[in-house]
Amino acid sequence: MNDKDGKTVYWDFENNCIMFVEQTLLPADYRLIPCENVERLAKAIKNLEIRGAPALGIAGGFGVALSTYCHDDENMDGYLKLVTDDAYYLMATRPTAVNLSWGIKRVLNAVSDAQTPEEARVKALSEAVGIAEEDEKMCRAIGEFGAKYLPDKCTVLTHCNAGALACYTWGTALGVIRSAVAAGKDISVVSCETRPLFQGSRLTAWELSRDKIPVKTITDSTAAYLMQRGEIDAVIVGADRITHDAVFNKIGTYMHAVCAKYHEIPFYVAAPSSTFDNVHSASDIVIEKRDRDELAFCGKKQLMPDSVDAVNYAFDPTPMSLVTALFTEKGVLTPPFLKGELVP
Ligand code: MRU
C-alpha cells in the first residue's frame, strides 16, 4: 500500500531512524522520508507531514525510541531526563489527538526502569513496534465490526482522512469501508475535500482510488445537499479523541453529524481504544487553532485580503447525541453512551 510493506510510519532497523510517508506532498508525489532526530519529527507532526490520530500515536512512540538513540550518558538519571524532555517536547506539538500523548507515555513508561542506554533502546523500540503492530490489528477488528453495519450496496460519506495514511495500515473509517468491500459489498464513497488542508481530496481520494474503491470528491458544503437528495446512506468518520460526551474530529465533522441527524442518516465513528479519553470532558479539551495562512493561501495564490484575520480551528466536538454507533476493536457501542461503558 504506502511503502512496500504498506506502512505509513515505521522504524528503519538498518539505520535506526523513523521512516514516514510525507503526506503534504500527496497526491502528486509519493515520498518516504527518513527522520533521524526528534526536532525533525516535531516539525513533521506540526506540518502534518505525519498526521491522523493513530499515526500520531505510532510516531510519538517511535519518537521516544529515536530519542533513546540520540542521547548517550553514563549517568542514567541524566540520560532518562533528556529522553523525557524530548517526549514532552513531542507531546506539545499537537494538543487535540489523544493518541499522540498516549503513544509517547507508553514508550516513556517502558524505559523508565532501564539501567543502561542500550537497555532503554531495546525496551523503547519493542514497545513502539508493539504500538504500531497493535494498531494494524485494531483497525482490522474495527473494520470487521463496522462493515456489518453497512448495507450491501450503499454510498458512504466521509470527512478528512481516517485511512491507512492516518494509521499504520488499513485505517479506521476507511478500514470499515475496506472490510465491507472485502466482504463483497458494493460501496461508493463520497469524500469531503476537508478544507483548508484537503486531507479528503488529497489523501482519502488517493488511497481509495489506488485500491479501486469508487470515490468522488465534493466540497464540504455540498454534503448537506447530497443528503437532502437522498444520495448518502451513511456517514463514517474517524476520531482524534472521544470523551464521554463528545467525539473530536476534523473541523466540519459536527456539521455533517447535524445534517445526518436531520436527514435520518446513520452517523458512525470508527476509532481504536487509544482514542478514548476517559479522564476529561469535552469542555476540558484544547482544540488546536492553526495558522491564518492555511486559509489565506492555496499554494502561492492569495485567497484573502492582507488586512483580514482568519479563525482556523482544526477540530470540533460532535455531541454523543448525534452519534448512531461507535466502532471499536472491542465491539460496537450504541446509545446511550454511558460514561463507564466507553472503552478501554
Ligand atoms: O489534522 P489531521 O489531518 O491530523 O486530522 C485528522 C483527523 O481528523 C482524522 O479524522 C482523525 O485523526 C482520525 S484518523 C484515523
mmCIF file of C-alpha atoms and ligand atoms in Angstrom:
data_model
loop_
_atom_site.group_PDB
_atom_site.id
_atom_site.type_symbol
_atom_site.label_atom_id
_atom_site.label_comp_id
_atom_site.label_asym_id
_atom_site.label_seq_id
_atom_site.Cartn_x
_atom_site.Cartn_y
_atom_site.Cartn_z
ATOM 1 C CA MET A 1 0.000 0.000 0.000
ATOM 2 C CA ASN A 2 2.038 3.028 1.164
ATOM 3 C CA ASP A 3 5.579 1.682 1.270
ATOM 4 C CA LYS A 4 6.368 -1.849 0.133
ATOM 5 C CA ASP A 5 5.010 -3.264 3.374
ATOM 6 C CA GLY A 6 2.024 -0.909 3.490
ATOM 7 C CA LYS A 7 3.127 1.209 6.427
ATOM 8 C CA THR A 8 2.672 4.954 6.850
ATOM 9 C CA VAL A 9 5.287 5.411 9.591
ATOM 10 C CA TYR A 10 7.734 2.740 10.682
ATOM 11 C CA TRP A 11 11.187 2.041 12.121
ATOM 12 C CA ASP A 12 14.139 1.511 9.807
ATOM 13 C CA PHE A 13 16.172 -1.153 11.658
ATOM 14 C CA GLU A 14 19.224 -0.767 9.423
ATOM 15 C CA ASN A 15 19.686 2.934 10.073
ATOM 16 C CA ASN A 16 17.894 3.223 13.417
ATOM 17 C CA CYS A 17 15.622 6.020 12.315
ATOM 18 C CA ILE A 18 11.935 6.620 11.582
ATOM 19 C CA MET A 19 10.640 6.431 8.009
ATOM 20 C CA PHE A 20 7.383 8.120 7.078
ATOM 21 C CA VAL A 21 5.223 8.887 4.071
ATOM 22 C CA GLU A 22 5.372 12.678 3.579
ATOM 23 C CA GLN A 23 1.648 13.403 3.396
ATOM 24 C CA THR A 24 1.756 17.085 2.418
ATOM 25 C CA LEU A 25 3.193 16.046 -0.964
ATOM 26 C CA LEU A 26 0.316 13.711 -1.836
ATOM 27 C CA PRO A 27 -1.355 13.073 -4.216
ATOM 28 C CA ALA A 28 1.202 14.471 -6.693
ATOM 29 C CA ASP A 29 4.291 12.978 -5.094
ATOM 30 C CA TYR A 30 4.620 9.812 -3.011
ATOM 31 C CA ARG A 31 7.807 10.020 -0.977
ATOM 32 C CA LEU A 32 9.281 8.185 2.014
ATOM 33 C CA ILE A 33 11.348 10.435 4.289
ATOM 34 C CA PRO A 34 13.949 9.341 6.873
ATOM 35 C CA CYS A 35 13.663 11.103 10.223
ATOM 36 C CA GLU A 36 16.847 10.996 12.271
ATOM 37 C CA ASN A 37 16.179 13.334 15.169
ATOM 38 C CA VAL A 38 13.367 14.466 17.437
ATOM 39 C CA GLU A 39 13.457 18.026 16.079
ATOM 40 C CA ARG A 40 12.654 16.764 12.571
ATOM 41 C CA LEU A 41 9.861 14.572 13.922
ATOM 42 C CA ALA A 42 8.307 17.514 15.763
ATOM 43 C CA LYS A 43 8.386 19.522 12.538
ATOM 44 C CA ALA A 44 6.788 16.653 10.600
ATOM 45 C CA ILE A 45 3.962 16.417 13.131
ATOM 46 C CA LYS A 46 3.343 20.179 13.291
ATOM 47 C CA ASN A 47 3.325 20.492 9.490
ATOM 48 C CA LEU A 48 1.043 17.452 9.056
ATOM 49 C CA GLU A 49 3.660 15.520 7.107
ATOM 50 C CA ILE A 50 2.617 12.806 9.567
ATOM 51 C CA ARG A 51 -0.997 13.163 10.665
ATOM 52 C CA GLY A 52 -4.119 11.301 11.768
ATOM 53 C CA ALA A 53 -4.617 10.281 15.382
ATOM 54 C CA PRO A 54 -3.377 6.636 15.342
ATOM 55 C CA ALA A 55 -0.382 7.552 13.138
ATOM 56 C CA LEU A 56 0.477 10.295 15.634
ATOM 57 C CA GLY A 57 0.405 7.737 18.457
ATOM 58 C CA ILE A 58 2.764 5.472 16.494
ATOM 59 C CA ALA A 59 5.042 8.356 15.503
ATOM 60 C CA GLY A 60 5.122 9.579 19.110
ATOM 61 C CA GLY A 61 6.116 6.110 20.316
ATOM 62 C CA PHE A 62 8.859 5.843 17.681
ATOM 63 C CA GLY A 63 9.874 9.406 18.598
ATOM 64 C CA VAL A 64 10.720 8.348 22.157
ATOM 65 C CA ALA A 65 12.619 5.351 20.743
ATOM 66 C CA LEU A 66 14.515 7.739 18.447
ATOM 67 C CA SER A 67 15.360 9.912 21.432
ATOM 68 C CA THR A 68 16.911 6.918 23.221
ATOM 69 C CA TYR A 69 19.280 6.547 20.233
ATOM 70 C CA CYS A 70 20.039 10.270 20.011
ATOM 71 C CA HIS A 71 21.406 10.551 23.561
ATOM 72 C CA ASP A 72 24.191 8.785 25.381
ATOM 73 C CA ASP A 73 25.187 9.303 29.001
ATOM 74 C CA GLU A 74 26.665 7.078 31.676
ATOM 75 C CA ASN A 75 24.568 8.831 34.263
ATOM 76 C CA MET A 76 21.191 7.094 33.790
ATOM 77 C CA ASP A 77 19.201 9.791 35.600
ATOM 78 C CA GLY A 78 20.623 12.422 33.271
ATOM 79 C CA TYR A 79 20.038 10.200 30.227
ATOM 80 C CA LEU A 80 16.404 9.476 31.123
ATOM 81 C CA LYS A 81 15.830 13.186 31.817
ATOM 82 C CA LEU A 82 16.959 14.026 28.253
ATOM 83 C CA VAL A 83 14.627 11.349 26.824
ATOM 84 C CA THR A 84 11.761 12.598 28.997
ATOM 85 C CA ASP A 85 12.328 16.197 27.866
ATOM 86 C CA ASP A 86 12.165 15.046 24.233
ATOM 87 C CA ALA A 87 8.965 13.146 24.986
ATOM 88 C CA TYR A 88 7.247 16.215 26.451
ATOM 89 C CA TYR A 89 8.513 18.361 23.596
ATOM 90 C CA LEU A 90 6.894 15.958 21.107
ATOM 91 C CA MET A 91 3.702 15.800 23.159
ATOM 92 C CA ALA A 92 3.275 19.575 22.843
ATOM 93 C CA THR A 93 3.323 19.554 19.028
ATOM 94 C CA ARG A 94 -0.428 18.920 18.612
ATOM 95 C CA PRO A 95 -2.857 19.079 21.530
ATOM 96 C CA THR A 96 -6.146 17.525 20.396
ATOM 97 C CA ALA A 97 -5.427 13.954 19.235
ATOM 98 C CA VAL A 98 -5.066 11.978 22.461
ATOM 99 C CA ASN A 99 -3.180 9.155 20.697
ATOM 100 C CA LEU A 100 -0.038 11.288 20.483
ATOM 101 C CA SER A 101 0.432 11.628 24.239
ATOM 102 C CA TRP A 102 -0.853 8.073 24.736
ATOM 103 C CA GLY A 103 1.859 6.582 22.446
ATOM 104 C CA ILE A 104 4.599 8.782 23.910
ATOM 105 C CA LYS A 105 3.676 7.984 27.530
ATOM 106 C CA ARG A 106 3.510 4.274 26.794
ATOM 107 C CA VAL A 107 7.069 4.152 25.468
ATOM 108 C CA LEU A 108 8.361 6.530 28.130
ATOM 109 C CA ASN A 109 6.891 4.261 30.763
ATOM 110 C CA ALA A 110 8.556 1.226 29.176
ATOM 111 C CA VAL A 111 12.040 2.771 29.504
ATOM 112 C CA SER A 112 11.599 4.236 32.986
ATOM 113 C CA ASP A 113 13.395 1.393 34.806
ATOM 114 C CA ALA A 114 16.161 0.853 32.205
ATOM 115 C CA GLN A 115 19.634 0.573 33.747
ATOM 116 C CA THR A 116 21.656 1.445 30.629
ATOM 117 C CA PRO A 117 21.023 3.412 27.411
ATOM 118 C CA GLU A 118 21.270 0.141 25.491
ATOM 119 C CA GLU A 119 18.541 -1.405 27.621
ATOM 120 C CA ALA A 120 16.406 1.722 27.169
ATOM 121 C CA ARG A 121 16.777 1.465 23.379
ATOM 122 C CA VAL A 122 15.734 -2.184 23.302
ATOM 123 C CA LYS A 123 12.736 -1.560 25.555
ATOM 124 C CA ALA A 124 11.637 1.610 23.762
ATOM 125 C CA LEU A 125 11.802 0.033 20.348
ATOM 126 C CA SER A 126 9.991 -3.098 21.419
ATOM 127 C CA GLU A 127 7.150 -1.022 22.922
ATOM 128 C CA ALA A 128 6.945 1.325 19.922
ATOM 129 C CA VAL A 129 6.860 -1.537 17.425
ATOM 130 C CA GLY A 130 4.192 -3.148 19.620
ATOM 131 C CA ILE A 131 2.033 0.001 19.397
ATOM 132 C CA ALA A 132 2.344 0.009 15.610
ATOM 133 C CA GLU A 133 1.540 -3.687 15.214
ATOM 134 C CA GLU A 134 -1.402 -3.452 17.615
ATOM 135 C CA ASP A 135 -2.773 -0.582 15.534
ATOM 136 C CA GLU A 136 -2.981 -2.782 12.469
ATOM 137 C CA LYS A 137 -4.828 -5.498 14.405
ATOM 138 C CA MET A 138 -7.183 -2.941 15.952
ATOM 139 C CA CYS A 139 -8.004 -1.395 12.581
ATOM 140 C CA ARG A 140 -8.777 -4.812 11.099
ATOM 141 C CA ALA A 141 -11.079 -5.605 14.037
ATOM 142 C CA ILE A 142 -12.804 -2.202 13.804
ATOM 143 C CA GLY A 143 -13.308 -2.886 10.115
ATOM 144 C CA GLU A 144 -14.886 -6.291 10.739
ATOM 145 C CA PHE A 145 -17.293 -4.904 13.353
ATOM 146 C CA GLY A 146 -18.213 -1.809 11.382
ATOM 147 C CA ALA A 147 -18.626 -3.445 7.967
ATOM 148 C CA LYS A 148 -21.696 -5.337 9.193
ATOM 149 C CA TYR A 149 -23.489 -2.008 9.671
ATOM 150 C CA LEU A 150 -23.201 -1.018 6.018
ATOM 151 C CA PRO A 151 -25.915 -2.162 3.591
ATOM 152 C CA ASP A 152 -24.832 -4.490 0.757
ATOM 153 C CA LYS A 153 -24.984 -1.587 -1.680
ATOM 154 C CA CYS A 154 -24.547 1.939 -0.390
ATOM 155 C CA THR A 155 -22.903 5.331 -0.666
ATOM 156 C CA VAL A 156 -20.904 6.430 2.363
ATOM 157 C CA LEU A 157 -19.791 9.975 3.097
ATOM 158 C CA THR A 158 -16.523 10.534 4.943
ATOM 159 C CA HIS A 159 -14.640 13.611 6.094
ATOM 160 C CA CYS A 160 -10.880 14.167 6.331
ATOM 161 C CA ASN A 161 -8.690 11.066 6.124
ATOM 162 C CA ALA A 162 -9.151 8.199 8.549
ATOM 163 C CA GLY A 163 -7.437 5.688 6.320
ATOM 164 C CA ALA A 164 -4.147 3.811 6.124
ATOM 165 C CA LEU A 165 -2.332 7.147 5.911
ATOM 166 C CA ALA A 166 -3.761 8.137 9.299
ATOM 167 C CA CYS A 167 -2.779 4.804 10.900
ATOM 168 C CA TYR A 168 -0.089 2.140 10.488
ATOM 169 C CA THR A 169 -2.045 0.393 7.721
ATOM 170 C CA TRP A 170 -5.723 -0.243 6.794
ATOM 171 C CA GLY A 171 -7.398 2.682 8.597
ATOM 172 C CA THR A 172 -10.351 3.209 10.906
ATOM 173 C CA ALA A 173 -13.252 4.769 8.951
ATOM 174 C CA LEU A 174 -11.685 3.697 5.646
ATOM 175 C CA GLY A 175 -10.863 0.355 7.281
ATOM 176 C CA VAL A 176 -14.611 -0.204 7.735
ATOM 177 C CA ILE A 177 -15.111 0.599 4.064
ATOM 178 C CA ARG A 178 -12.210 -1.678 3.043
ATOM 179 C CA SER A 179 -13.591 -4.535 5.164
ATOM 180 C CA ALA A 180 -17.068 -4.064 3.680
ATOM 181 C CA VAL A 181 -15.635 -4.154 0.145
ATOM 182 C CA ALA A 182 -13.565 -7.242 1.049
ATOM 183 C CA ALA A 183 -16.800 -8.878 2.252
ATOM 184 C CA GLY A 184 -18.274 -8.347 -1.215
ATOM 185 C CA LYS A 185 -20.349 -5.217 -0.542
ATOM 186 C CA ASP A 186 -20.828 -2.639 -3.269
ATOM 187 C CA ILE A 187 -19.633 0.576 -1.603
ATOM 188 C CA SER A 188 -19.175 4.019 -3.150
ATOM 189 C CA VAL A 189 -17.508 6.763 -1.160
ATOM 190 C CA VAL A 190 -18.136 10.493 -1.147
ATOM 191 C CA SER A 191 -15.034 12.185 0.232
ATOM 192 C CA CYS A 192 -15.416 15.751 1.519
ATOM 193 C CA GLU A 193 -12.404 17.759 0.392
ATOM 194 C CA THR A 194 -11.830 18.905 4.012
ATOM 195 C CA ARG A 195 -10.719 22.494 3.884
ATOM 196 C CA PRO A 196 -8.285 24.055 4.446
ATOM 197 C CA LEU A 197 -5.660 21.284 4.106
ATOM 198 C CA PHE A 198 -7.664 18.948 1.853
ATOM 199 C CA GLN A 199 -6.998 15.650 3.603
ATOM 200 C CA GLY A 200 -10.197 14.341 1.924
ATOM 201 C CA SER A 201 -9.449 15.259 -1.681
ATOM 202 C CA ARG A 202 -5.683 14.734 -1.424
ATOM 203 C CA LEU A 203 -5.431 11.661 0.808
ATOM 204 C CA THR A 204 -8.745 9.804 1.106
ATOM 205 C CA ALA A 205 -9.413 10.052 -2.632
ATOM 206 C CA TRP A 206 -5.807 8.937 -3.338
ATOM 207 C CA GLU A 207 -5.987 5.912 -1.029
ATOM 208 C CA LEU A 208 -9.366 4.715 -2.229
ATOM 209 C CA SER A 209 -8.719 5.205 -5.930
ATOM 210 C CA ARG A 210 -5.415 3.331 -5.529
ATOM 211 C CA ASP A 211 -7.452 0.463 -4.029
ATOM 212 C CA LYS A 212 -10.039 0.747 -6.821
ATOM 213 C CA ILE A 213 -12.845 1.633 -4.415
ATOM 214 C CA PRO A 214 -15.225 4.067 -6.170
ATOM 215 C CA VAL A 215 -14.765 7.567 -4.728
ATOM 216 C CA LYS A 216 -15.916 11.068 -5.613
ATOM 217 C CA THR A 217 -14.755 14.305 -4.014
ATOM 218 C CA ILE A 218 -17.150 17.100 -3.033
ATOM 219 C CA THR A 219 -16.704 20.489 -1.429
ATOM 220 C CA ASP A 220 -17.509 20.272 2.274
ATOM 221 C CA SER A 221 -20.569 22.460 1.733
ATOM 222 C CA THR A 222 -22.059 20.003 -0.810
ATOM 223 C CA ALA A 223 -22.594 17.321 1.856
ATOM 224 C CA ALA A 224 -25.948 18.615 3.141
ATOM 225 C CA TYR A 225 -27.374 18.889 -0.371
ATOM 226 C CA LEU A 226 -26.382 15.298 -1.230
ATOM 227 C CA MET A 227 -28.084 14.162 1.984
ATOM 228 C CA GLN A 228 -31.212 16.133 1.065
ATOM 229 C CA ARG A 229 -31.188 14.460 -2.368
ATOM 230 C CA GLY A 230 -31.141 11.019 -0.711
ATOM 231 C CA GLU A 231 -27.708 10.209 -2.165
ATOM 232 C CA ILE A 232 -25.931 9.384 1.123
ATOM 233 C CA ASP A 233 -26.764 6.184 3.034
ATOM 234 C CA ALA A 234 -24.324 6.558 5.929
ATOM 235 C CA VAL A 235 -21.606 8.843 7.281
ATOM 236 C CA ILE A 236 -18.391 7.321 8.716
ATOM 237 C CA VAL A 237 -15.590 9.324 10.283
ATOM 238 C CA GLY A 238 -12.578 8.652 12.483
ATOM 239 C CA ALA A 239 -11.787 10.494 15.711
ATOM 240 C CA ASP A 240 -8.917 12.313 17.375
ATOM 241 C CA ARG A 241 -10.317 11.973 20.861
ATOM 242 C CA ILE A 242 -13.527 10.556 22.334
ATOM 243 C CA THR A 243 -14.650 11.789 25.727
ATOM 244 C CA HIS A 244 -17.793 10.520 27.447
ATOM 245 C CA ASP A 245 -19.733 13.434 25.946
ATOM 246 C CA ALA A 246 -18.225 14.170 22.514
ATOM 247 C CA VAL A 247 -16.269 12.925 19.536
ATOM 248 C CA PHE A 248 -13.452 15.250 18.479
ATOM 249 C CA ASN A 249 -12.604 15.014 14.809
ATOM 250 C CA LYS A 250 -11.591 17.229 11.894
ATOM 251 C CA ILE A 251 -13.366 20.574 11.754
ATOM 252 C CA GLY A 252 -16.621 20.126 9.821
ATOM 253 C CA THR A 253 -17.455 16.737 11.322
ATOM 254 C CA TYR A 254 -20.036 18.314 13.659
ATOM 255 C CA MET A 255 -21.752 19.967 10.692
ATOM 256 C CA HIS A 256 -22.061 16.581 8.922
ATOM 257 C CA ALA A 257 -23.413 14.955 12.100
ATOM 258 C CA VAL A 258 -26.121 17.630 12.486
ATOM 259 C CA CYS A 259 -27.124 17.253 8.838
ATOM 260 C CA ALA A 260 -27.125 13.451 9.085
ATOM 261 C CA LYS A 261 -29.435 13.588 12.115
ATOM 262 C CA TYR A 262 -31.830 15.943 10.296
ATOM 263 C CA HIS A 263 -31.952 13.616 7.291
ATOM 264 C CA GLU A 264 -32.160 10.435 9.433
ATOM 265 C CA ILE A 265 -28.877 9.083 8.059
ATOM 266 C CA PRO A 266 -26.724 6.969 10.430
ATOM 267 C CA PHE A 267 -23.602 8.738 11.675
ATOM 268 C CA TYR A 268 -20.840 6.270 12.588
ATOM 269 C CA VAL A 269 -17.483 6.856 14.286
ATOM 270 C CA ALA A 270 -14.637 4.333 13.944
ATOM 271 C CA ALA A 271 -11.767 4.531 16.440
ATOM 272 C CA PRO A 272 -9.425 2.317 18.468
ATOM 273 C CA SER A 273 -9.456 2.348 22.262
ATOM 274 C CA SER A 274 -6.285 4.505 22.221
ATOM 275 C CA THR A 275 -8.500 7.378 21.035
ATOM 276 C CA PHE A 276 -10.765 7.229 24.093
ATOM 277 C CA ASP A 277 -10.149 9.725 26.866
ATOM 278 C CA ASN A 278 -11.860 8.518 29.997
ATOM 279 C CA VAL A 279 -10.434 11.287 32.156
ATOM 280 C CA HIS A 280 -11.652 14.516 30.594
ATOM 281 C CA SER A 281 -14.959 16.028 29.488
ATOM 282 C CA ALA A 282 -15.433 17.834 26.185
ATOM 283 C CA SER A 283 -15.133 21.252 27.801
ATOM 284 C CA ASP A 284 -11.616 20.395 29.088
ATOM 285 C CA ILE A 285 -10.162 19.678 25.653
ATOM 286 C CA VAL A 286 -7.870 22.113 23.878
ATOM 287 C CA ILE A 287 -8.895 22.455 20.254
ATOM 288 C CA GLU A 288 -5.897 23.131 18.073
ATOM 289 C CA LYS A 289 -6.019 26.513 16.336
ATOM 290 C CA ARG A 290 -3.783 26.697 13.295
ATOM 291 C CA ASP A 291 -2.137 29.440 11.308
ATOM 292 C CA ARG A 292 -4.109 32.079 9.415
ATOM 293 C CA ASP A 293 -2.070 31.411 6.265
ATOM 294 C CA GLU A 294 -3.613 27.957 5.850
ATOM 295 C CA LEU A 295 -6.804 29.831 4.893
ATOM 296 C CA ALA A 296 -5.196 32.882 3.357
ATOM 297 C CA PHE A 297 -3.240 30.999 0.686
ATOM 298 C CA CYS A 298 -3.712 27.989 -1.523
ATOM 299 C CA GLY A 299 -0.161 27.266 -2.606
ATOM 300 C CA LYS A 300 1.074 30.666 -3.765
ATOM 301 C CA LYS A 301 -2.393 32.002 -4.566
ATOM 302 C CA GLN A 302 -3.696 34.553 -2.085
ATOM 303 C CA LEU A 303 -7.316 33.932 -1.065
ATOM 304 C CA MET A 304 -7.952 36.776 1.438
ATOM 305 C CA PRO A 305 -7.050 40.439 1.788
ATOM 306 C CA ASP A 306 -3.910 41.008 3.897
ATOM 307 C CA SER A 307 -5.941 43.021 6.417
ATOM 308 C CA VAL A 308 -8.374 40.187 7.227
ATOM 309 C CA ASP A 309 -7.810 37.700 10.030
ATOM 310 C CA ALA A 310 -8.980 34.066 9.976
ATOM 311 C CA VAL A 311 -10.390 31.622 12.512
ATOM 312 C CA ASN A 312 -8.747 28.285 11.827
ATOM 313 C CA TYR A 313 -9.826 25.614 14.304
ATOM 314 C CA ALA A 314 -8.529 22.181 13.284
ATOM 315 C CA PHE A 315 -11.164 20.074 15.107
ATOM 316 C CA ASP A 316 -14.692 20.263 16.504
ATOM 317 C CA PRO A 317 -16.623 18.265 19.108
ATOM 318 C CA THR A 318 -19.682 16.304 17.970
ATOM 319 C CA PRO A 319 -22.047 15.627 20.884
ATOM 320 C CA MET A 320 -22.746 11.949 21.574
ATOM 321 C CA SER A 321 -26.479 12.545 20.952
ATOM 322 C CA LEU A 322 -25.662 12.783 17.216
ATOM 323 C CA VAL A 323 -23.694 9.503 17.072
ATOM 324 C CA THR A 324 -25.503 6.355 15.898
ATOM 325 C CA ALA A 325 -22.706 3.915 16.830
ATOM 326 C CA LEU A 326 -19.015 3.804 17.747
ATOM 327 C CA PHE A 327 -16.989 1.052 16.081
ATOM 328 C CA THR A 328 -14.012 -0.012 18.214
ATOM 329 C CA GLU A 329 -11.674 -3.012 18.110
ATOM 330 C CA LYS A 330 -13.526 -4.429 21.116
ATOM 331 C CA GLY A 331 -17.007 -4.194 19.634
ATOM 332 C CA VAL A 332 -19.728 -1.703 18.777
ATOM 333 C CA LEU A 333 -21.071 0.850 21.240
ATOM 334 C CA THR A 334 -24.567 2.203 20.750
ATOM 335 C CA PRO A 335 -26.618 4.819 22.661
ATOM 336 C CA PRO A 336 -26.976 5.568 25.450
ATOM 337 C CA PHE A 337 -23.199 6.001 25.683
ATOM 338 C CA LEU A 338 -22.781 5.666 29.429
ATOM 339 C CA LYS A 339 -19.607 7.114 30.890
ATOM 340 C CA GLY A 340 -18.271 3.854 32.374
ATOM 341 C CA GLU A 341 -19.168 1.834 29.276
ATOM 342 C CA LEU A 342 -16.712 3.586 26.990
ATOM 343 C CA VAL A 343 -13.558 1.566 26.257
ATOM 344 C CA PRO A 344 -10.877 0.917 27.367
HETATM 345 O O1 MRU B 1 -5.354 17.346 11.226
HETATM 346 P P1 MRU B 1 -5.342 15.876 10.910
HETATM 347 O O2 MRU B 1 -5.201 15.583 9.458
HETATM 348 O O3 MRU B 1 -4.336 15.136 11.754
HETATM 349 O O4 MRU B 1 -6.767 15.373 11.356
HETATM 350 C C1 MRU B 1 -7.056 14.011 11.262
HETATM 351 C C2 MRU B 1 -8.470 13.676 11.544
HETATM 352 O O5 MRU B 1 -9.257 14.496 11.941
HETATM 353 C C3 MRU B 1 -8.854 12.229 11.400
HETATM 354 O O6 MRU B 1 -10.171 12.108 11.036
HETATM 355 C C4 MRU B 1 -8.635 11.520 12.755
HETATM 356 O O7 MRU B 1 -7.330 11.730 13.207
HETATM 357 C C5 MRU B 1 -8.903 10.083 12.683
HETATM 358 S S1 MRU B 1 -7.640 9.222 11.814
HETATM 359 C C6 MRU B 1 -7.962 7.565 11.901
#
